[in-house]
Coordinates of C-alpha atoms in Angstrom, one line a residue:
M473 CA -40.1 -28.4 -78.9
L474 CA -38.0 -27.4 -76.4
R475 CA -37.5 -24.5 -80.4
L476 CA -38.3 -21.1 -79.1
Q477 CA -39.7 -19.8 -82.3
I478 CA -40.1 -20.9 -78.9
V479 CA -40.2 -22.6 -78.4
F480 CA -38.7 -23.8 -79.7
W481 CA -39.6 -27.3 -78.9
I482 CA -40.4 -26.8 -75.2
L483 CA -43.4 -24.8 -76.4
A484 CA -42.7 -21.4 -74.9
A485 CA -46.2 -21.0 -73.5
A486 CA -45.8 -24.1 -71.3
T487 CA -44.0 -24.3 -68.0
V488 CA -41.4 -27.0 -68.6
L489 CA -39.1 -28.6 -66.0
Q490 CA -35.6 -28.2 -67.6
R491 CA -33.7 -30.6 -65.4
D492 CA -34.3 -33.5 -63.0
S493 CA -33.5 -32.0 -59.6
Y494 CA -32.8 -35.6 -58.4
A495 CA -30.4 -36.4 -61.2
E496 CA -27.3 -36.3 -58.9
D497 CA -28.7 -38.6 -56.3
T498 CA -31.2 -41.2 -57.6
E499 CA -31.8 -44.7 -56.7
T500 CA -30.3 -47.4 -59.0
T501 CA -33.8 -48.9 -59.6
D502 CA -35.6 -47.0 -62.4
K503 CA -39.3 -46.6 -61.5
T504 CA -40.3 -45.4 -64.9
E505 CA -43.2 -47.4 -66.4
W506 CA -44.1 -47.1 -70.1
A507 CA -47.4 -47.2 -71.8
E508 CA -48.5 -47.3 -75.5
L509 CA -51.1 -45.2 -77.2
R510 CA -52.5 -45.8 -80.7
V511 CA -52.7 -42.5 -82.5
E512 CA -55.0 -42.9 -85.5
L513 CA -54.6 -40.1 -88.0
K514 CA -57.2 -39.1 -90.6
D515 CA -57.6 -36.2 -93.0
D516 CA -60.8 -34.2 -93.3
E517 CA -62.3 -36.8 -95.7
G518 CA -61.6 -39.6 -93.2
K519 CA -58.7 -41.1 -95.2
P520 CA -55.7 -42.4 -93.3
V521 CA -52.6 -40.1 -93.1
V522 CA -49.5 -42.2 -93.9
K523 CA -45.9 -41.5 -92.9
A524 CA -46.7 -38.7 -90.4
A525 CA -44.1 -38.3 -87.6
V526 CA -45.6 -38.4 -84.1
M527 CA -43.3 -37.5 -81.2
P528 CA -44.3 -37.6 -77.5
Y529 CA -42.1 -35.3 -75.5
A530 CA -43.8 -33.9 -72.4
M531 CA -46.2 -34.9 -69.6
R532 CA -48.3 -33.5 -66.8
V533 CA -48.5 -35.5 -63.6
V534 CA -51.0 -35.9 -60.9
E535 CA -48.7 -35.1 -58.0
Q536 CA -47.1 -31.9 -59.1
D537 CA -47.8 -28.7 -61.1
G538 CA -45.9 -28.0 -64.3
H539 CA -45.5 -29.5 -67.8
G540 CA -42.5 -31.4 -68.9
Y541 CA -41.0 -34.2 -66.8
W542 CA -39.2 -35.9 -69.6
N543 CA -36.0 -37.2 -68.1
R544 CA -33.5 -37.6 -71.0
E545 CA -30.9 -39.2 -68.8
K546 CA -33.3 -42.1 -68.0
N547 CA -35.7 -42.1 -70.9
G548 CA -33.4 -41.0 -73.7
N549 CA -34.4 -38.3 -76.2
P550 CA -38.0 -38.3 -77.5
L551 CA -38.5 -40.4 -80.6
N552 CA -40.5 -40.0 -83.8
Y553 CA -43.1 -42.8 -84.4
F554 CA -44.3 -42.9 -88.0
S555 CA -47.9 -43.7 -89.1
D556 CA -48.4 -46.9 -91.2
E557 CA -50.7 -47.5 -94.2
S558 CA -53.7 -47.4 -91.9
G559 CA -52.7 -44.0 -90.5
T560 CA -51.8 -45.4 -87.1
A561 CA -48.7 -44.6 -85.1
V562 CA -48.2 -46.5 -81.8
I563 CA -46.3 -44.2 -79.5
R564 CA -44.7 -44.9 -76.1
Y565 CA -44.6 -42.5 -73.2
P566 CA -43.8 -42.8 -69.5
S567 CA -47.0 -43.5 -67.6
K568 CA -45.0 -43.5 -64.3
V569 CA -42.4 -40.8 -64.1
D570 CA -39.3 -41.6 -62.0
Y571 CA -38.6 -38.5 -60.0
G572 CA -36.4 -39.2 -57.0
P573 CA -38.0 -41.2 -54.3
K574 CA -41.4 -41.4 -55.9
A575 CA -43.0 -42.5 -59.2
W576 CA -45.4 -39.8 -60.3
T577 CA -48.4 -40.7 -62.4
T578 CA -48.9 -39.2 -65.8
K579 CA -52.3 -37.6 -66.5
L580 CA -51.5 -35.9 -69.8
V581 CA -49.1 -36.6 -72.6
T582 CA -48.1 -34.0 -75.2
F583 CA -47.1 -35.1 -78.6
Q584 CA -46.4 -33.3 -81.9
I585 CA -47.6 -34.5 -85.3
R586 CA -45.7 -33.5 -88.5
H587 CA -46.3 -34.3 -92.1
S588 CA -45.3 -32.5 -95.3
D589 CA -48.9 -32.2 -96.5
F590 CA -50.7 -31.3 -93.2
V591 CA -50.5 -28.5 -90.7
Q592 CA -48.3 -29.2 -87.8
H593 CA -50.4 -30.3 -84.8
V594 CA -49.6 -30.4 -81.1
E595 CA -51.9 -32.5 -79.0
H596 CA -52.2 -32.2 -75.2
F597 CA -53.9 -35.6 -74.6
E598 CA -55.5 -35.7 -71.1
F599 CA -56.9 -38.9 -69.7
D600 CA -57.9 -40.7 -66.5
P601 CA -54.7 -42.3 -65.1
E602 CA -56.7 -45.1 -63.6
N603 CA -58.3 -46.0 -66.9
P604 CA -56.0 -44.8 -69.7
P605 CA -57.4 -45.2 -73.2
A606 CA -55.7 -47.5 -75.7
S607 CA -56.2 -45.1 -78.7
T608 CA -57.2 -41.7 -79.9
E609 CA -58.2 -40.4 -83.3
I610 CA -57.0 -37.1 -84.6
T611 CA -58.1 -35.3 -87.8
L612 CA -55.3 -33.3 -89.4
Q613 CA -55.9 -30.2 -91.4
R614 CA -54.5 -30.1 -95.0
G615 CA -52.0 -27.3 -95.4
C616 CA -51.4 -24.6 -97.9
E617 CA -48.5 -24.9 -100.4
L618 CA -45.5 -22.7 -100.6
Q619 CA -42.6 -22.9 -103.0
L620 CA -39.4 -20.8 -102.5
A621 CA -36.2 -20.4 -104.5
A622 CA -33.2 -18.2 -103.5
V623 CA -30.2 -16.5 -105.1
D624 CA -27.1 -14.8 -103.8
D625 CA -26.1 -11.2 -104.3
N626 CA -24.8 -12.1 -107.8
G627 CA -28.0 -13.9 -108.8
T628 CA -26.5 -17.4 -108.5
P629 CA -29.1 -19.9 -107.3
I630 CA -28.7 -21.0 -103.7
R631 CA -29.5 -24.6 -102.7
D632 CA -29.9 -26.2 -99.2
F633 CA -31.4 -23.2 -97.5
G634 CA -33.8 -23.4 -94.6
V635 CA -37.0 -21.5 -93.9
M636 CA -37.9 -19.8 -90.6
M637 CA -41.6 -18.9 -90.0
A638 CA -43.3 -17.2 -87.1
G639 CA -46.1 -18.8 -85.1
P640 CA -47.0 -22.2 -83.7
Y641 CA -47.6 -23.8 -87.0
A642 CA -44.2 -23.3 -88.7
P643 CA -43.5 -26.5 -90.7
D644 CA -40.4 -28.6 -90.0
F645 CA -40.6 -30.8 -93.1
W646 CA -39.5 -29.2 -96.4
A647 CA -38.8 -30.9 -99.7
D648 CA -36.6 -30.1 -102.7
D649 CA -38.9 -28.8 -105.4
G650 CA -36.8 -30.3 -108.2
N651 CA -35.4 -27.0 -109.3
G652 CA -33.1 -26.3 -106.3
G653 CA -35.8 -24.6 -104.3
R654 CA -37.8 -25.7 -101.2
R655 CA -41.5 -26.6 -100.9
T656 CA -44.0 -27.6 -98.3
S657 CA -47.7 -28.2 -98.4
S658 CA -48.2 -28.0 -94.6
L659 CA -48.7 -24.3 -94.0
K660 CA -51.7 -23.1 -92.0
D661 CA -53.9 -20.5 -93.7
G662 CA -52.7 -17.0 -92.7
T663 CA -50.0 -14.4 -92.9
W664 CA -46.7 -15.4 -91.4
Q665 CA -43.4 -13.6 -91.1
T666 CA -40.8 -15.6 -93.0
I667 CA -37.0 -15.5 -93.5
L668 CA -34.9 -17.8 -95.7
V669 CA -31.6 -18.8 -94.1
K670 CA -28.5 -20.4 -95.6
P671 CA -26.0 -21.8 -93.1
Q672 CA -22.4 -21.6 -94.2
T673 CA -19.3 -23.3 -92.8
D674 CA -16.9 -20.9 -94.6
G675 CA -18.7 -17.6 -94.2
P676 CA -21.4 -15.7 -92.4
T677 CA -25.0 -17.0 -92.4
L678 CA -27.1 -15.6 -95.2
F679 CA -30.6 -14.2 -94.7
S680 CA -33.3 -12.9 -96.9
G681 CA -35.3 -9.9 -95.9
L682 CA -38.4 -10.4 -93.9
L683 CA -41.2 -11.8 -96.1
P684 CA -44.8 -11.3 -94.7
L685 CA -46.2 -14.3 -96.6
R686 CA -49.9 -14.7 -97.1
V687 CA -50.9 -18.3 -97.8
R688 CA -54.4 -19.5 -98.7
P689 CA -56.0 -23.0 -99.2
N690 CA -56.0 -24.3 -102.8
Q691 CA -53.6 -21.6 -103.9
A692 CA -49.9 -22.4 -104.2
V693 CA -47.7 -19.4 -103.4
K694 CA -44.5 -19.4 -105.5
M695 CA -41.6 -17.0 -104.8
R696 CA -38.4 -17.3 -106.9
G697 CA -35.2 -15.3 -106.9
V698 CA -35.4 -14.4 -103.2
K699 CA -32.1 -12.7 -102.5
L700 CA -30.0 -14.0 -99.5
S701 CA -27.1 -11.8 -98.2
P702 CA -25.0 -11.6 -95.1
G703 CA -26.9 -10.1 -92.2
S704 CA -25.9 -7.4 -89.8
R705 CA -22.7 -7.9 -87.8
V706 CA -22.7 -7.3 -84.0
V707 CA -19.5 -6.2 -82.3
G708 CA -20.4 -5.7 -78.6
K709 CA -18.9 -5.4 -75.2
L710 CA -19.8 -5.5 -71.6
S711 CA -19.9 -2.3 -69.5
D712 CA -16.7 -1.2 -67.8
N713 CA -17.8 -2.0 -64.3
V714 CA -17.2 -5.7 -65.0
P715 CA -13.6 -6.6 -64.0
R716 CA -11.3 -8.0 -66.7
P717 CA -10.5 -10.7 -67.5
V718 CA -14.1 -11.8 -67.9
E719 CA -14.6 -15.5 -67.0
N720 CA -17.1 -18.0 -68.3
G721 CA -19.0 -15.3 -70.2
Y722 CA -21.5 -15.7 -73.0
V723 CA -24.4 -13.8 -74.6
I724 CA -27.9 -15.1 -75.3
T725 CA -29.4 -13.1 -78.1
T726 CA -32.8 -12.9 -79.7
S727 CA -33.3 -11.1 -83.0
V728 CA -36.8 -9.9 -83.9
P729 CA -36.7 -8.4 -87.5
K730 CA -40.2 -7.0 -87.2
P731 CA -41.7 -6.9 -83.7
A732 CA -45.4 -7.7 -83.6
G733 CA -47.2 -10.2 -81.3
E734 CA -45.7 -12.9 -79.1
S735 CA -43.8 -15.5 -81.2
W736 CA -46.4 -18.2 -80.4
D737 CA -49.5 -16.1 -81.0
N738 CA -52.0 -17.4 -83.5
E739 CA -52.5 -13.9 -84.9
S740 CA -49.6 -11.6 -86.0
P741 CA -46.8 -13.5 -84.3
S742 CA -43.2 -12.2 -84.4
L743 CA -40.4 -14.2 -86.0
S744 CA -37.4 -14.6 -83.8
W745 CA -33.8 -15.8 -84.3
H746 CA -31.7 -17.1 -81.4
E747 CA -27.9 -17.2 -81.1
T748 CA -25.5 -17.9 -78.2
E749 CA -21.9 -16.6 -78.4
P750 CA -19.0 -16.5 -76.0
I751 CA -17.6 -13.4 -74.4
A752 CA -13.9 -12.9 -74.6
E753 CA -11.7 -12.2 -71.6
D754 CA -11.6 -8.5 -72.6
G755 CA -15.4 -8.3 -72.4
T756 CA -16.1 -8.3 -76.1
F757 CA -18.3 -10.5 -78.2
E758 CA -19.3 -10.9 -81.8
L759 CA -22.2 -12.2 -83.8
A760 CA -21.1 -12.6 -87.4
S761 CA -24.5 -12.4 -89.0
I762 CA -28.1 -11.8 -87.7
P763 CA -31.3 -10.7 -89.5
R764 CA -30.8 -7.2 -90.8
S765 CA -33.7 -5.2 -89.2
G766 CA -35.8 -4.8 -86.1
E767 CA -34.6 -5.3 -82.5
L768 CA -31.9 -7.4 -80.8
Q769 CA -32.3 -8.6 -77.2
I770 CA -29.0 -9.3 -75.4
I771 CA -28.8 -11.2 -72.1
A772 CA -25.2 -11.4 -70.9
I773 CA -23.9 -13.8 -68.2
C774 CA -20.4 -14.2 -66.7
D775 CA -19.0 -15.2 -63.3
G776 CA -20.5 -12.9 -60.8
W777 CA -22.4 -10.7 -63.2
V778 CA -25.6 -10.6 -65.3
S779 CA -27.0 -8.0 -67.7
T780 CA -29.2 -5.4 -66.2
T781 CA -32.8 -5.7 -67.2
T782 CA -33.9 -2.3 -68.7
I783 CA -36.9 -3.7 -70.6
P784 CA -40.0 -2.6 -68.6
E785 CA -42.6 -5.0 -67.1
S786 CA -39.9 -7.7 -66.6
H787 CA -41.4 -8.8 -63.2
S788 CA -39.2 -11.7 -62.0
F789 CA -37.5 -12.4 -65.3
V790 CA -34.1 -11.4 -66.5
K791 CA -34.7 -9.8 -69.9
G792 CA -31.5 -7.9 -70.6
Q793 CA -31.6 -5.0 -73.1
L794 CA -32.9 -4.2 -76.5
F795 CA -30.9 -2.6 -79.3
E796 CA -32.0 -1.4 -82.7
V797 CA -30.6 -3.3 -85.7
D798 CA -29.8 -0.7 -88.3
G799 CA -26.9 -1.0 -90.8
E800 CA -24.2 -3.5 -91.6
T801 CA -22.6 -3.3 -88.1
I802 CA -24.0 -2.4 -84.6
E803 CA -21.8 -1.9 -81.6
P804 CA -23.9 -2.4 -78.4
T805 CA -22.6 -1.9 -74.9
V806 CA -24.4 -4.2 -72.4
L807 CA -25.0 -2.8 -69.0
M808 CA -24.1 -5.3 -66.2
E809 CA -24.8 -5.7 -62.5
K810 CA -23.5 -8.1 -59.9
T811 CA -25.2 -11.3 -59.0
G812 CA -25.8 -12.8 -55.5
S813 CA -25.1 -16.2 -54.0
I814 CA -26.5 -18.5 -51.3
E815 CA -24.1 -20.3 -48.9
L816 CA -26.3 -23.1 -47.6
T817 CA -25.6 -25.6 -44.7
V818 CA -27.8 -28.7 -45.0
L819 CA -28.3 -30.8 -41.9
K820 CA -30.0 -34.1 -41.4
P821 CA -32.7 -34.4 -38.7
D822 CA -30.1 -35.6 -36.1
G823 CA -28.0 -32.4 -36.7
T824 CA -25.2 -34.1 -38.7
P825 CA -24.3 -32.8 -42.2
L826 CA -26.1 -34.2 -45.2
E827 CA -23.4 -35.7 -47.3
S828 CA -25.0 -36.2 -50.7
G829 CA -27.7 -34.8 -53.0
S830 CA -27.9 -31.5 -54.9
V831 CA -29.6 -28.1 -54.4
S832 CA -31.1 -26.2 -57.3
A833 CA -32.4 -22.6 -57.7
W834 CA -34.6 -21.6 -60.7
P835 CA -34.0 -18.0 -61.8
N836 CA -35.6 -17.4 -65.3
Q837 CA -34.8 -15.5 -68.4
Q838 CA -37.5 -14.3 -70.9
Y839 CA -36.9 -14.0 -74.6
H840 CA -38.1 -11.0 -76.5
K841 CA -41.5 -11.7 -77.9
G842 CA -41.1 -15.3 -76.7
G843 CA -41.2 -17.7 -73.8
S844 CA -39.1 -18.2 -70.7
T845 CA -36.6 -20.7 -69.4
V846 CA -33.9 -21.2 -66.9
L847 CA -31.4 -18.2 -66.8
G848 CA -28.4 -19.0 -68.9
Q849 CA -30.0 -21.7 -71.0
K850 CA -28.3 -21.7 -74.4
Y851 CA -30.2 -22.0 -77.7
D852 CA -29.3 -21.5 -81.4
S853 CA -31.8 -21.3 -84.2
I854 CA -29.2 -22.5 -86.7
G855 CA -29.7 -26.1 -85.4
F856 CA -33.4 -26.0 -86.4
V857 CA -32.4 -24.8 -89.9
E858 CA -29.9 -27.6 -90.2
N859 CA -32.5 -30.1 -89.1
Q860 CA -34.8 -29.0 -91.9
L861 CA -32.1 -30.1 -94.4
R862 CA -32.2 -33.7 -93.2
A863 CA -34.7 -36.3 -94.2
P864 CA -37.7 -36.7 -91.8
D865 CA -36.5 -40.1 -90.5
D866 CA -32.9 -38.6 -90.0
Q867 CA -33.9 -35.5 -88.1
K868 CA -32.3 -35.1 -84.7
T869 CA -34.4 -34.4 -81.6
P870 CA -34.0 -30.6 -81.5
F871 CA -33.4 -30.1 -77.8
R872 CA -31.3 -27.1 -76.8
E873 CA -27.7 -27.6 -75.6
D874 CA -27.4 -28.7 -72.0
T875 CA -25.9 -26.0 -69.8
E876 CA -24.1 -26.2 -66.5
F877 CA -25.7 -23.7 -64.1
P878 CA -23.8 -22.2 -61.2
F879 CA -27.0 -22.2 -59.1
M880 CA -27.5 -26.0 -59.5
Q881 CA -24.8 -27.7 -57.4
K882 CA -23.9 -30.9 -55.5
I883 CA -23.8 -31.0 -51.7
E884 CA -20.4 -31.7 -50.2
N885 CA -20.1 -32.4 -46.5
G886 CA -23.4 -30.7 -45.7
F887 CA -22.5 -27.5 -47.6
V888 CA -23.3 -26.1 -51.0
V889 CA -22.9 -22.7 -52.7
L890 CA -25.3 -21.4 -55.4
R891 CA -23.9 -18.5 -57.4
G892 CA -25.1 -16.4 -60.3
L893 CA -28.5 -15.4 -58.8
P894 CA -30.1 -12.1 -59.8
I895 CA -30.4 -9.6 -57.0
S896 CA -33.7 -8.2 -55.6
R897 CA -35.6 -11.3 -56.2
N898 CA -37.1 -14.2 -54.3
E899 CA -35.5 -17.5 -55.3
R900 CA -36.9 -20.9 -54.7
I901 CA -34.4 -23.7 -54.0
I902 CA -35.1 -27.4 -54.1
L903 CA -33.3 -30.3 -52.6
G904 CA -32.6 -33.3 -54.8
H905 CA -32.2 -36.3 -52.5
K906 CA -33.7 -39.8 -52.4
E907 CA -34.4 -39.7 -48.7
Y908 CA -34.9 -36.1 -47.6
R909 CA -36.5 -32.9 -48.7
F910 CA -36.7 -29.3 -47.4
P911 CA -39.4 -28.7 -44.8
N912 CA -42.5 -26.9 -45.9
E913 CA -43.0 -23.2 -44.9
A914 CA -45.9 -20.9 -45.3
E915 CA -47.1 -20.5 -48.9
E916 CA -44.4 -22.8 -50.3
R917 CA -44.9 -25.9 -52.4
E918 CA -43.8 -29.2 -51.0
G919 CA -40.0 -29.5 -50.7
E920 CA -39.0 -26.0 -51.8
H921 CA -37.6 -23.1 -49.7
R922 CA -37.7 -19.4 -50.6
V923 CA -34.7 -17.2 -50.2
K924 CA -34.6 -13.4 -50.6
I925 CA -31.5 -12.1 -52.5
D926 CA -31.1 -8.4 -51.6
T927 CA -27.4 -7.7 -52.3
A928 CA -24.3 -9.2 -53.9
E929 CA -23.2 -10.3 -50.4
P930 CA -23.7 -14.0 -49.8
V931 CA -26.9 -15.1 -48.1
M932 CA -25.9 -17.6 -45.4
I933 CA -28.6 -19.9 -44.2
S934 CA -28.9 -23.4 -42.6
I935 CA -31.8 -25.8 -43.2
T936 CA -32.6 -29.0 -41.4
V937 CA -34.2 -31.5 -43.8
V938 CA -37.1 -33.8 -43.2
P939 CA -37.7 -37.3 -44.6
H940 CA -39.8 -37.8 -47.7
E941 CA -43.2 -39.1 -47.1
K942 CA -43.3 -42.7 -48.2
P943 CA -44.9 -43.5 -51.5

């Protein structure tokens, strides 16, 4: 779910492979095998739950660590399967995952269950791959009811607004309450930071203030006349050490109106709002409207440069800088530092250049009060809000926008250059090829190679590949 509220839909707490490292050089035969699982949905009284949306979207496999492995290029986007009158949804998932020269075996499938009257449920369904079950039964928890209605600064009612809520149980399905407001009966009992959001094509996004809503079972919470206004405007720039014109620049921002716990915590989670905006050639950037309080994290990226991480305890993550959001306009200057590169010669066992395949590095960024993903991955919360305004059977799969990364490149004539790598870090690089892999070295996982990036000067190395072990 790759949302990052989050995760966003990748589920920020999980380690998710963002891209198939073999995507540039796969065999024409697709080794994916599909299986079906009957998901039988009941309420706490044992009655069937009808018209619930069940979406499988991630796996774990026997042969490798990690969580994800959904190859959109081969499998398409994950789909919703809706439960019938008996409460049964028959979902399809890859039981064999086509990953380069091998077919990996699924041992766990993750699926999400959503319904307007029940708390959102994420199931990590683990099983014996040699004897997979045909069905599973899940009891859903009835949710609490919330009704919201909004007005603008002049008191005029606002329709077609979305609702952002903190935590892992934020509902995706909202209905019109018949009076221009929005309602859901799928909230989990608790106190959740909440913001109402109105997307606009002819003006800035409108936000409410932060609402710390407390919801309880058997007690509908109704809030009418919630005022929505333009948020704070951000007019920022990169530090002067970055040469102008700035090329291929953009900022990845996370607004946290009231910092508390991590955004996916069960207790006191923080609400977060994500936006990605381009950087102009003169090094400036603008966000027209963000939530009006709290903290703003900015991660900036352009050719040869990345934002300096000043947030403590960042470890190996790029985390950028935090700025206080106070007033109608804030004007941050983002400190920047140079990035490094790897110039890699790739040779076959006979010493001749490897002429195909790809090499990928995996630097990561970490969102403020949220999860982590590949450095430079773009994500915008407005897509989640717009999805809420569609009917359940018309909702788009809310994956984040695909991004071209300078540290994931094709091999040409035995040579590849990976750019945009943070300095003072160990990077792991992986070869994507149907016949060969990088040789193992001490304390490395199969097929990966570790490279130390100490300075902005290119690291020049040569690697002789070895054949894959046959399946």
